[in-house]
């Protein structure tokens, strides 16, 4: 999508500090980290939010989760981490290209 910030990160027109990339996804440092390690993981295909997932596009999400252990290990998150998805206004979603926050590097508070 032409006006989507994360599609622009995928195509390189907005720079990002990437920690992982393959043909289906990109993982990069969040601009405003909420933990010592705060990564955003996105599919290269534009899906607006978790509310748009279906049986056809959900493999893109499964792929991201299949790479979480490898990404977490590469960042030294040996003590654990949290994966978060904000869906929609009530959850505070600000970028409407589905993404998963990977948070760690300290003992995280109880959010749920
Ligand atoms: P949301 O609130 O939608 O779950 O999360 C969006 C996240 O994207 C926020 O944590 C915000 O800091 C991050 N973000 C927004 N724009 C950019 C950007 O241009 N580059 C990077 N690296 N992160 C961004
Ligand atoms: Zn997008």
mmCIF file of N, CA and C and ligand atoms in Angstrom:
data_model
loop_
_atom_site.group_PDB
_atom_site.id
_atom_site.type_symbol
_atom_site.label_atom_id
_atom_site.label_comp_id
_atom_site.label_asym_id
_atom_site.label_seq_id
_atom_site.Cartn_x
_atom_site.Cartn_y
_atom_site.Cartn_z
ATOM 1 N N UNK A 1 0.851 -1.217 0.000
ATOM 2 C CA UNK A 1 0.000 0.000 0.000
ATOM 3 C C UNK A 1 0.870 1.243 0.000
ATOM 4 N N UNK A 2 0.550 2.185 -0.871
ATOM 5 C CA UNK A 2 1.452 3.311 -1.107
ATOM 6 C C UNK A 2 1.603 4.234 0.090
ATOM 7 N N UNK A 3 0.558 4.377 0.929
ATOM 8 C CA UNK A 3 0.663 5.311 2.054
ATOM 9 C C UNK A 3 0.934 4.607 3.380
ATOM 10 N N UNK A 4 1.410 3.378 3.319
ATOM 11 C CA UNK A 4 1.646 2.607 4.547
ATOM 12 C C UNK A 4 3.128 2.674 4.938
ATOM 13 N N UNK A 5 3.386 3.150 6.157
ATOM 14 C CA UNK A 5 4.759 3.292 6.650
ATOM 15 C C UNK A 5 5.523 1.963 6.594
ATOM 16 N N UNK A 6 4.859 0.889 7.016
ATOM 17 C CA UNK A 6 5.578 -0.392 7.070
ATOM 18 C C UNK A 6 5.787 -0.986 5.672
ATOM 19 N N UNK A 7 4.877 -0.730 4.722
ATOM 20 C CA UNK A 7 5.161 -1.131 3.333
ATOM 21 C C UNK A 7 6.384 -0.373 2.812
ATOM 22 N N UNK A 8 6.536 0.877 3.261
ATOM 23 C CA UNK A 8 7.701 1.665 2.833
ATOM 24 C C UNK A 8 8.979 1.141 3.480
ATOM 25 N N UNK A 9 8.877 0.616 4.690
ATOM 26 C CA UNK A 9 10.043 -0.033 5.297
ATOM 27 C C UNK A 9 10.385 -1.302 4.508
ATOM 28 N N UNK A 10 9.353 -2.040 4.070
ATOM 29 C CA UNK A 10 9.589 -3.246 3.268
ATOM 30 C C UNK A 10 10.294 -2.893 1.965
ATOM 31 N N UNK A 11 9.844 -1.821 1.300
ATOM 32 C CA UNK A 11 10.454 -1.505 -0.014
ATOM 33 C C UNK A 11 11.710 -0.640 0.108
ATOM 34 N N UNK A 12 12.048 -0.256 1.331
ATOM 35 C CA UNK A 12 13.307 0.468 1.569
ATOM 36 C C UNK A 12 13.206 1.969 1.433
ATOM 37 N N UNK A 13 12.012 2.485 1.098
ATOM 38 C CA UNK A 13 11.905 3.943 0.932
ATOM 39 C C UNK A 13 11.898 4.677 2.277
ATOM 40 N N UNK A 14 11.592 3.964 3.376
ATOM 41 C CA UNK A 14 11.831 4.480 4.725
ATOM 42 C C UNK A 14 12.900 3.577 5.341
ATOM 43 N N UNK A 15 13.992 4.178 5.835
ATOM 44 C CA UNK A 15 15.063 3.346 6.392
ATOM 45 C C UNK A 15 14.665 2.720 7.728
ATOM 46 N N UNK A 16 15.255 1.588 8.030
ATOM 47 C CA UNK A 16 15.034 0.942 9.326
ATOM 48 C C UNK A 16 16.282 0.157 9.682
ATOM 49 N N UNK A 17 16.421 -0.101 10.974
ATOM 50 C CA UNK A 17 17.560 -0.902 11.440
ATOM 51 C C UNK A 17 17.084 -2.351 11.547
ATOM 52 N N UNK A 18 17.356 -3.103 10.507
ATOM 53 C CA UNK A 18 16.824 -4.463 10.415
ATOM 54 C C UNK A 18 17.669 -5.455 11.214
ATOM 55 N N UNK A 19 16.983 -6.395 11.854
ATOM 56 C CA UNK A 19 17.697 -7.480 12.538
ATOM 57 C C UNK A 19 17.486 -8.811 11.827
ATOM 58 N N UNK A 20 16.452 -8.875 10.982
ATOM 59 C CA UNK A 20 16.190 -10.103 10.234
ATOM 60 C C UNK A 20 15.349 -9.751 9.005
ATOM 61 N N UNK A 21 15.626 -10.422 7.894
ATOM 62 C CA UNK A 21 14.804 -10.257 6.693
ATOM 63 C C UNK A 21 14.874 -11.518 5.857
ATOM 64 N N UNK A 22 13.748 -11.913 5.308
ATOM 65 C CA UNK A 22 13.733 -12.956 4.278
ATOM 66 C C UNK A 22 12.673 -12.580 3.243
ATOM 67 N N UNK A 23 12.283 -13.518 2.403
ATOM 68 C CA UNK A 23 11.347 -13.167 1.328
ATOM 69 C C UNK A 23 9.933 -12.871 1.812
ATOM 70 N N UNK A 24 9.629 -13.226 3.057
ATOM 71 C CA UNK A 24 8.246 -13.063 3.560
ATOM 72 C C UNK A 24 8.089 -12.051 4.682
ATOM 73 N N UNK A 25 9.181 -11.664 5.348
ATOM 74 C CA UNK A 25 9.059 -10.804 6.539
ATOM 75 C C UNK A 25 10.284 -9.936 6.749
ATOM 76 N N UNK A 26 10.078 -8.906 7.571
ATOM 77 C CA UNK A 26 11.185 -8.074 8.036
ATOM 78 C C UNK A 26 11.010 -7.877 9.545
ATOM 79 N N UNK A 27 12.123 -7.850 10.278
ATOM 80 C CA UNK A 27 12.123 -7.506 11.706
ATOM 81 C C UNK A 27 13.121 -6.375 11.889
ATOM 82 N N UNK A 28 12.695 -5.317 12.593
ATOM 83 C CA UNK A 28 13.545 -4.129 12.733
ATOM 84 C C UNK A 28 13.302 -3.484 14.095
ATOM 85 N N UNK A 29 14.270 -2.657 14.522
ATOM 86 C CA UNK A 29 14.152 -1.972 15.810
ATOM 87 C C UNK A 29 13.027 -0.945 15.768
ATOM 88 N N UNK A 30 12.223 -0.919 16.843
ATOM 89 C CA UNK A 30 11.170 0.088 16.973
ATOM 90 C C UNK A 30 11.804 1.459 17.190
ATOM 91 N N UNK A 31 11.168 2.469 16.582
ATOM 92 C CA UNK A 31 11.643 3.848 16.691
ATOM 93 C C UNK A 31 11.556 4.383 18.120
ATOM 94 N N UNK A 32 10.561 3.945 18.863
ATOM 95 C CA UNK A 32 10.354 4.407 20.246
ATOM 96 C C UNK A 32 10.277 3.200 21.167
ATOM 97 N N UNK A 33 11.461 2.643 21.512
ATOM 98 C CA UNK A 33 11.482 1.375 22.254
ATOM 99 C C UNK A 33 10.803 1.457 23.623
ATOM 100 N N UNK A 34 10.016 0.441 23.932
ATOM 101 C CA UNK A 34 9.318 0.335 25.220
ATOM 102 C C UNK A 34 9.990 -0.669 26.148
ATOM 103 N N UNK A 35 11.124 -1.193 25.738
ATOM 104 C CA UNK A 35 11.908 -2.149 26.529
ATOM 105 C C UNK A 35 13.335 -2.071 25.989
ATOM 106 N N UNK A 36 14.319 -2.588 26.755
ATOM 107 C CA UNK A 36 15.708 -2.521 26.264
ATOM 108 C C UNK A 36 15.875 -3.120 24.859
ATOM 109 N N UNK A 37 15.142 -4.193 24.582
ATOM 110 C CA UNK A 37 15.098 -4.735 23.216
ATOM 111 C C UNK A 37 13.647 -4.649 22.750
ATOM 112 N N UNK A 38 13.410 -3.916 21.678
ATOM 113 C CA UNK A 38 12.044 -3.758 21.146
ATOM 114 C C UNK A 38 12.115 -3.826 19.626
ATOM 115 N N UNK A 39 11.659 -4.937 19.108
ATOM 116 C CA UNK A 39 11.694 -5.224 17.675
ATOM 117 C C UNK A 39 10.262 -5.267 17.150
ATOM 118 N N UNK A 40 10.087 -4.824 15.916
ATOM 119 C CA UNK A 40 8.796 -4.945 15.237
ATOM 120 C C UNK A 40 8.966 -5.968 14.114
ATOM 121 N N UNK A 41 8.067 -6.942 14.092
ATOM 122 C CA UNK A 41 8.133 -7.993 13.063
ATOM 123 C C UNK A 41 6.900 -7.870 12.170
ATOM 124 N N UNK A 42 7.145 -7.774 10.855
ATOM 125 C CA UNK A 42 6.028 -7.550 9.922
ATOM 126 C C UNK A 42 6.115 -8.512 8.727
ATOM 127 N N UNK A 43 4.945 -8.874 8.177
ATOM 128 C CA UNK A 43 4.965 -9.599 6.903
ATOM 129 C C UNK A 43 5.239 -8.612 5.769
ATOM 130 N N UNK A 44 5.822 -9.084 4.693
ATOM 131 C CA UNK A 44 6.058 -8.199 3.540
ATOM 132 C C UNK A 44 4.753 -7.886 2.807
ATOM 133 N N UNK A 45 3.768 -8.750 2.952
ATOM 134 C CA UNK A 45 2.456 -8.468 2.360
ATOM 135 C C UNK A 45 1.668 -7.563 3.298
ATOM 136 N N UNK A 46 0.887 -6.661 2.709
ATOM 137 C CA UNK A 46 0.101 -5.728 3.521
ATOM 138 C C UNK A 46 -1.174 -6.405 4.019
ATOM 139 N N UNK A 47 -1.251 -6.562 5.335
ATOM 140 C CA UNK A 47 -2.482 -6.991 6.017
ATOM 141 C C UNK A 47 -2.712 -5.916 7.070
ATOM 142 N N UNK A 48 -3.884 -5.303 7.090
ATOM 143 C CA UNK A 48 -4.068 -4.112 7.930
ATOM 144 C C UNK A 48 -3.973 -4.406 9.424
ATOM 145 N N UNK A 49 -4.564 -5.502 9.849
ATOM 146 C CA UNK A 49 -4.548 -5.821 11.285
ATOM 147 C C UNK A 49 -4.905 -7.288 11.468
ATOM 148 N N UNK A 50 -4.844 -7.756 12.714
ATOM 149 C CA UNK A 50 -5.233 -9.139 13.015
ATOM 150 C C UNK A 50 -6.692 -9.388 12.641
ATOM 151 N N UNK A 51 -7.461 -8.317 12.604
ATOM 152 C CA UNK A 51 -8.883 -8.456 12.287
ATOM 153 C C UNK A 51 -9.127 -8.777 10.809
ATOM 154 N N UNK A 52 -8.086 -8.662 9.995
ATOM 155 C CA UNK A 52 -8.215 -8.986 8.565
ATOM 156 C C UNK A 52 -7.637 -10.366 8.251
ATOM 157 N N UNK A 53 -7.220 -11.106 9.270
ATOM 158 C CA UNK A 53 -6.629 -12.420 9.004
ATOM 159 C C UNK A 53 -7.693 -13.429 8.595
ATOM 160 N N UNK A 54 -7.298 -14.322 7.681
ATOM 161 C CA UNK A 54 -8.175 -15.420 7.284
ATOM 162 C C UNK A 54 -7.308 -16.612 6.901
ATOM 163 N N UNK A 55 -7.934 -17.662 6.407
ATOM 164 C CA UNK A 55 -7.167 -18.881 6.118
ATOM 165 C C UNK A 55 -6.169 -18.684 4.974
ATOM 166 N N UNK A 56 -6.396 -17.660 4.134
ATOM 167 C CA UNK A 56 -5.505 -17.437 2.998
ATOM 168 C C UNK A 56 -4.247 -16.645 3.373
ATOM 169 N N UNK A 57 -4.418 -15.600 4.206
ATOM 170 C CA UNK A 57 -3.259 -14.745 4.494
ATOM 171 C C UNK A 57 -2.539 -15.097 5.811
ATOM 172 N N UNK A 58 -3.151 -15.943 6.635
ATOM 173 C CA UNK A 58 -2.540 -16.234 7.941
ATOM 174 C C UNK A 58 -1.209 -16.990 7.881
ATOM 175 N N UNK A 59 -0.863 -17.702 6.796
ATOM 176 C CA UNK A 59 0.482 -18.291 6.758
ATOM 177 C C UNK A 59 1.605 -17.261 6.901
ATOM 178 N N UNK A 60 1.331 -16.010 6.500
ATOM 179 C CA UNK A 60 2.343 -14.955 6.668
ATOM 180 C C UNK A 60 2.636 -14.719 8.149
ATOM 181 N N UNK A 61 1.613 -14.869 8.977
ATOM 182 C CA UNK A 61 1.776 -14.711 10.431
ATOM 183 C C UNK A 61 2.468 -15.947 11.016
ATOM 184 N N UNK A 62 2.058 -17.114 10.544
ATOM 185 C CA UNK A 62 2.706 -18.348 11.007
ATOM 186 C C UNK A 62 4.200 -18.311 10.705
ATOM 187 N N UNK A 63 4.543 -17.756 9.552
ATOM 188 C CA UNK A 63 5.956 -17.664 9.189
ATOM 189 C C UNK A 63 6.710 -16.780 10.178
ATOM 190 N N UNK A 64 6.115 -15.640 10.530
ATOM 191 C CA UNK A 64 6.766 -14.746 11.502
ATOM 192 C C UNK A 64 7.015 -15.495 12.813
ATOM 193 N N UNK A 65 5.994 -16.197 13.311
ATOM 194 C CA UNK A 65 6.156 -16.905 14.586
ATOM 195 C C UNK A 65 7.190 -18.027 14.470
ATOM 196 N N UNK A 66 7.307 -18.612 13.292
ATOM 197 C CA UNK A 66 8.306 -19.685 13.128
ATOM 198 C C UNK A 66 9.728 -19.154 13.243
ATOM 199 N N UNK A 67 9.901 -17.842 13.022
ATOM 200 C CA UNK A 67 11.236 -17.233 13.085
ATOM 201 C C UNK A 67 11.511 -16.556 14.423
ATOM 202 N N UNK A 68 10.508 -16.471 15.301
ATOM 203 C CA UNK A 68 10.690 -15.790 16.586
ATOM 204 C C UNK A 68 11.851 -16.379 17.403
ATOM 205 N N UNK A 69 11.944 -17.702 17.566
ATOM 206 C CA UNK A 69 13.057 -18.229 18.366
ATOM 207 C C UNK A 69 14.428 -17.826 17.821
ATOM 208 N N UNK A 70 14.577 -17.873 16.517
ATOM 209 C CA UNK A 70 15.854 -17.506 15.885
ATOM 210 C C UNK A 70 16.171 -16.027 16.097
ATOM 211 N N UNK A 71 15.180 -15.176 15.930
ATOM 212 C CA UNK A 71 15.394 -13.736 16.114
ATOM 213 C C UNK A 71 15.705 -13.433 17.576
ATOM 214 N N UNK A 72 14.927 -14.025 18.492
ATOM 215 C CA UNK A 72 15.154 -13.792 19.933
ATOM 216 C C UNK A 72 16.556 -14.253 20.330
ATOM 217 N N UNK A 73 16.979 -15.389 19.825
ATOM 218 C CA UNK A 73 18.319 -15.900 20.151
ATOM 219 C C UNK A 73 19.389 -14.952 19.628
ATOM 220 N N UNK A 74 19.194 -14.441 18.420
ATOM 221 C CA UNK A 74 20.197 -13.552 17.821
ATOM 222 C C UNK A 74 20.343 -12.256 18.610
ATOM 223 N N UNK A 75 19.283 -11.893 19.368
ATOM 224 C CA UNK A 75 19.294 -10.659 20.161
ATOM 225 C C UNK A 75 19.679 -10.929 21.611
ATOM 226 N N UNK A 76 19.973 -12.180 21.929
ATOM 227 C CA UNK A 76 20.400 -12.532 23.283
ATOM 228 C C UNK A 76 19.285 -12.563 24.301
ATOM 229 N N UNK A 77 18.054 -12.775 23.846
ATOM 230 C CA UNK A 77 16.908 -12.774 24.770
ATOM 231 C C UNK A 77 16.756 -14.149 25.437
ATOM 232 N N UNK A 78 17.798 -14.533 26.149
ATOM 233 C CA UNK A 78 17.828 -15.889 26.703
ATOM 234 C C UNK A 78 16.914 -16.053 27.918
ATOM 235 N N UNK A 79 16.584 -14.929 28.568
ATOM 236 C CA UNK A 79 15.731 -15.008 29.758
ATOM 237 C C UNK A 79 14.249 -14.982 29.446
ATOM 238 N N UNK A 80 13.897 -14.875 28.183
ATOM 239 C CA UNK A 80 12.496 -14.812 27.787
ATOM 240 C C UNK A 80 12.165 -13.503 27.110
ATOM 241 N N UNK A 81 10.955 -13.410 26.655
ATOM 242 C CA UNK A 81 10.526 -12.218 25.917
ATOM 243 C C UNK A 81 9.006 -12.235 25.805
ATOM 244 N N UNK A 82 8.462 -11.155 25.285
ATOM 245 C CA UNK A 82 7.014 -11.067 25.083
ATOM 246 C C UNK A 82 6.752 -10.701 23.621
ATOM 247 N N UNK A 83 5.756 -11.331 23.015
ATOM 248 C CA UNK A 83 5.307 -10.983 21.665
ATOM 249 C C UNK A 83 3.903 -10.394 21.795
ATOM 250 N N UNK A 84 3.732 -9.185 21.239
ATOM 251 C CA UNK A 84 2.474 -8.440 21.418
ATOM 252 C C UNK A 84 1.934 -7.998 20.061
ATOM 253 N N UNK A 85 0.636 -8.131 19.899
ATOM 254 C CA UNK A 85 -0.043 -7.545 18.740
ATOM 255 C C UNK A 85 -1.150 -6.624 19.230
ATOM 256 N N UNK A 86 -1.134 -5.383 18.778
ATOM 257 C CA UNK A 86 -2.236 -4.461 19.041
ATOM 258 C C UNK A 86 -3.154 -4.483 17.836
ATOM 259 N N UNK A 87 -4.428 -4.725 18.080
ATOM 260 C CA UNK A 87 -5.404 -4.801 16.986
ATOM 261 C C UNK A 87 -6.489 -3.763 17.201
ATOM 262 N N UNK A 88 -6.476 -2.741 16.352
ATOM 263 C CA UNK A 88 -7.552 -1.756 16.381
ATOM 264 C C UNK A 88 -7.361 -0.652 17.405
ATOM 265 N N UNK A 89 -8.281 0.282 17.368
ATOM 266 C CA UNK A 89 -8.177 1.510 18.163
ATOM 267 C C UNK A 89 -8.139 1.238 19.665
ATOM 268 N N UNK A 90 -8.978 0.340 20.147
ATOM 269 C CA UNK A 90 -9.028 0.099 21.590
ATOM 270 C C UNK A 90 -7.708 -0.466 22.115
ATOM 271 N N UNK A 91 -6.967 -1.153 21.261
ATOM 272 C CA UNK A 91 -5.679 -1.718 21.674
ATOM 273 C C UNK A 91 -4.524 -0.756 21.421
ATOM 274 N N UNK A 92 -4.820 0.391 20.827
ATOM 275 C CA UNK A 92 -3.776 1.385 20.579
ATOM 276 C C UNK A 92 -2.974 1.151 19.324
ATOM 277 N N UNK A 93 -3.529 0.389 18.364
ATOM 278 C CA UNK A 93 -2.805 0.185 17.101
ATOM 279 C C UNK A 93 -2.673 1.519 16.377
ATOM 280 N N UNK A 94 -1.435 1.863 16.012
ATOM 281 C CA UNK A 94 -1.193 3.140 15.329
ATOM 282 C C UNK A 94 -0.764 2.949 13.880
ATOM 283 N N UNK A 95 -0.169 1.802 13.563
ATOM 284 C CA UNK A 95 0.235 1.521 12.183
ATOM 285 C C UNK A 95 -0.598 0.342 11.694
ATOM 286 N N UNK A 96 -1.385 0.608 10.644
ATOM 287 C CA UNK A 96 -2.331 -0.413 10.192
ATOM 288 C C UNK A 96 -1.739 -1.279 9.083
ATOM 289 N N UNK A 97 -0.632 -1.916 9.455
ATOM 290 C CA UNK A 97 0.011 -3.007 8.709
ATOM 291 C C UNK A 97 0.357 -3.974 9.831
ATOM 292 N N UNK A 98 -0.235 -5.138 9.825
ATOM 293 C CA UNK A 98 -0.114 -6.039 10.979
ATOM 294 C C UNK A 98 1.349 -6.211 11.392
ATOM 295 N N UNK A 99 1.578 -6.168 12.700
ATOM 296 C CA UNK A 99 2.933 -6.301 13.224
ATOM 297 C C UNK A 99 2.901 -6.888 14.615
ATOM 298 N N UNK A 100 4.024 -7.490 14.964
ATOM 299 C CA UNK A 100 4.171 -8.125 16.263
ATOM 300 C C UNK A 100 5.383 -7.511 16.942
ATOM 301 N N UNK A 101 5.160 -6.971 18.132
ATOM 302 C CA UNK A 101 6.243 -6.406 18.922
ATOM 303 C C UNK A 101 6.952 -7.553 19.642
ATOM 304 N N UNK A 102 8.263 -7.558 19.586
ATOM 305 C CA UNK A 102 9.076 -8.507 20.345
ATOM 306 C C UNK A 102 9.818 -7.688 21.394
ATOM 307 N N UNK A 103 9.473 -7.927 22.664
ATOM 308 C CA UNK A 103 9.979 -7.102 23.767
ATOM 309 C C UNK A 103 10.771 -7.960 24.738
ATOM 310 N N UNK A 104 11.900 -7.437 25.188
ATOM 311 C CA UNK A 104 12.684 -8.184 26.161
ATOM 312 C C UNK A 104 13.899 -7.403 26.606
ATOM 313 N N UNK A 105 14.813 -8.127 27.250
ATOM 314 C CA UNK A 105 16.040 -7.497 27.723
ATOM 315 C C UNK A 105 15.959 -7.033 29.163
ATOM 316 N N UNK A 106 14.828 -7.276 29.810
ATOM 317 C CA UNK A 106 14.659 -6.981 31.232
ATOM 318 C C UNK A 106 13.457 -7.811 31.710
ATOM 319 N N UNK A 107 13.262 -7.811 33.037
ATOM 320 C CA UNK A 107 12.059 -8.461 33.560
ATOM 321 C C UNK A 107 10.870 -7.556 33.237
ATOM 322 N N UNK A 108 9.972 -8.068 32.430
ATOM 323 C CA UNK A 108 8.843 -7.267 31.949
ATOM 324 C C UNK A 108 7.720 -7.259 32.986
ATOM 325 N N UNK A 109 6.995 -6.167 33.081
ATOM 326 C CA UNK A 109 5.853 -6.111 33.975
ATOM 327 C C UNK A 109 4.728 -7.026 33.486
ATOM 328 N N UNK A 110 3.750 -7.245 34.346
ATOM 329 C CA UNK A 110 2.625 -8.067 33.945
ATOM 330 C C UNK A 110 1.618 -7.221 33.167
ATOM 331 N N UNK A 111 1.531 -7.468 31.867
ATOM 332 C CA UNK A 111 0.584 -6.706 31.029
ATOM 333 C C UNK A 111 -0.713 -7.473 30.856
ATOM 334 N N UNK A 112 -0.648 -8.787 30.932
ATOM 335 C CA UNK A 112 -1.869 -9.594 30.842
ATOM 336 C C UNK A 112 -1.804 -10.710 31.870
HETATM 337 P P1 LIG B 1 1.343 -0.107 17.304
HETATM 338 O O1 LIG B 1 1.093 0.987 18.292
HETATM 339 O O2 LIG B 1 0.601 0.121 16.005
HETATM 340 O O3 LIG B 1 1.130 -1.479 17.869
HETATM 341 O O4 LIG B 1 2.890 -0.063 17.011
HETATM 342 C C1 LIG B 1 3.477 0.702 15.987
HETATM 343 C C2 LIG B 1 4.932 0.808 16.354
HETATM 344 O O5 LIG B 1 5.645 1.221 15.217
HETATM 345 C C3 LIG B 1 5.210 1.821 17.476
HETATM 346 O O6 LIG B 1 5.858 1.146 18.551
HETATM 347 C C4 LIG B 1 6.107 2.856 16.801
HETATM 348 O O7 LIG B 1 7.125 3.326 17.653
HETATM 349 C C5 LIG B 1 6.669 2.090 15.613
HETATM 350 N N1 LIG B 1 6.971 2.912 14.465
HETATM 351 C C6 LIG B 1 6.134 3.810 13.855
HETATM 352 N N2 LIG B 1 6.731 4.349 12.774
HETATM 353 C C7 LIG B 1 7.966 3.784 12.702
HETATM 354 C C8 LIG B 1 9.054 3.944 11.778
HETATM 355 O O8 LIG B 1 9.007 4.715 10.806
HETATM 356 N N3 LIG B 1 10.163 3.199 12.020
HETATM 357 C C9 LIG B 1 10.245 2.329 13.085
HETATM 358 N N4 LIG B 1 11.393 1.641 13.214
HETATM 359 N N5 LIG B 1 9.233 2.136 13.951
HETATM 360 C C10 LIG B 1 8.113 2.874 13.771
HETATM 361 ZN ZN1 LIG B 2 1.564 -1.954 4.598
#
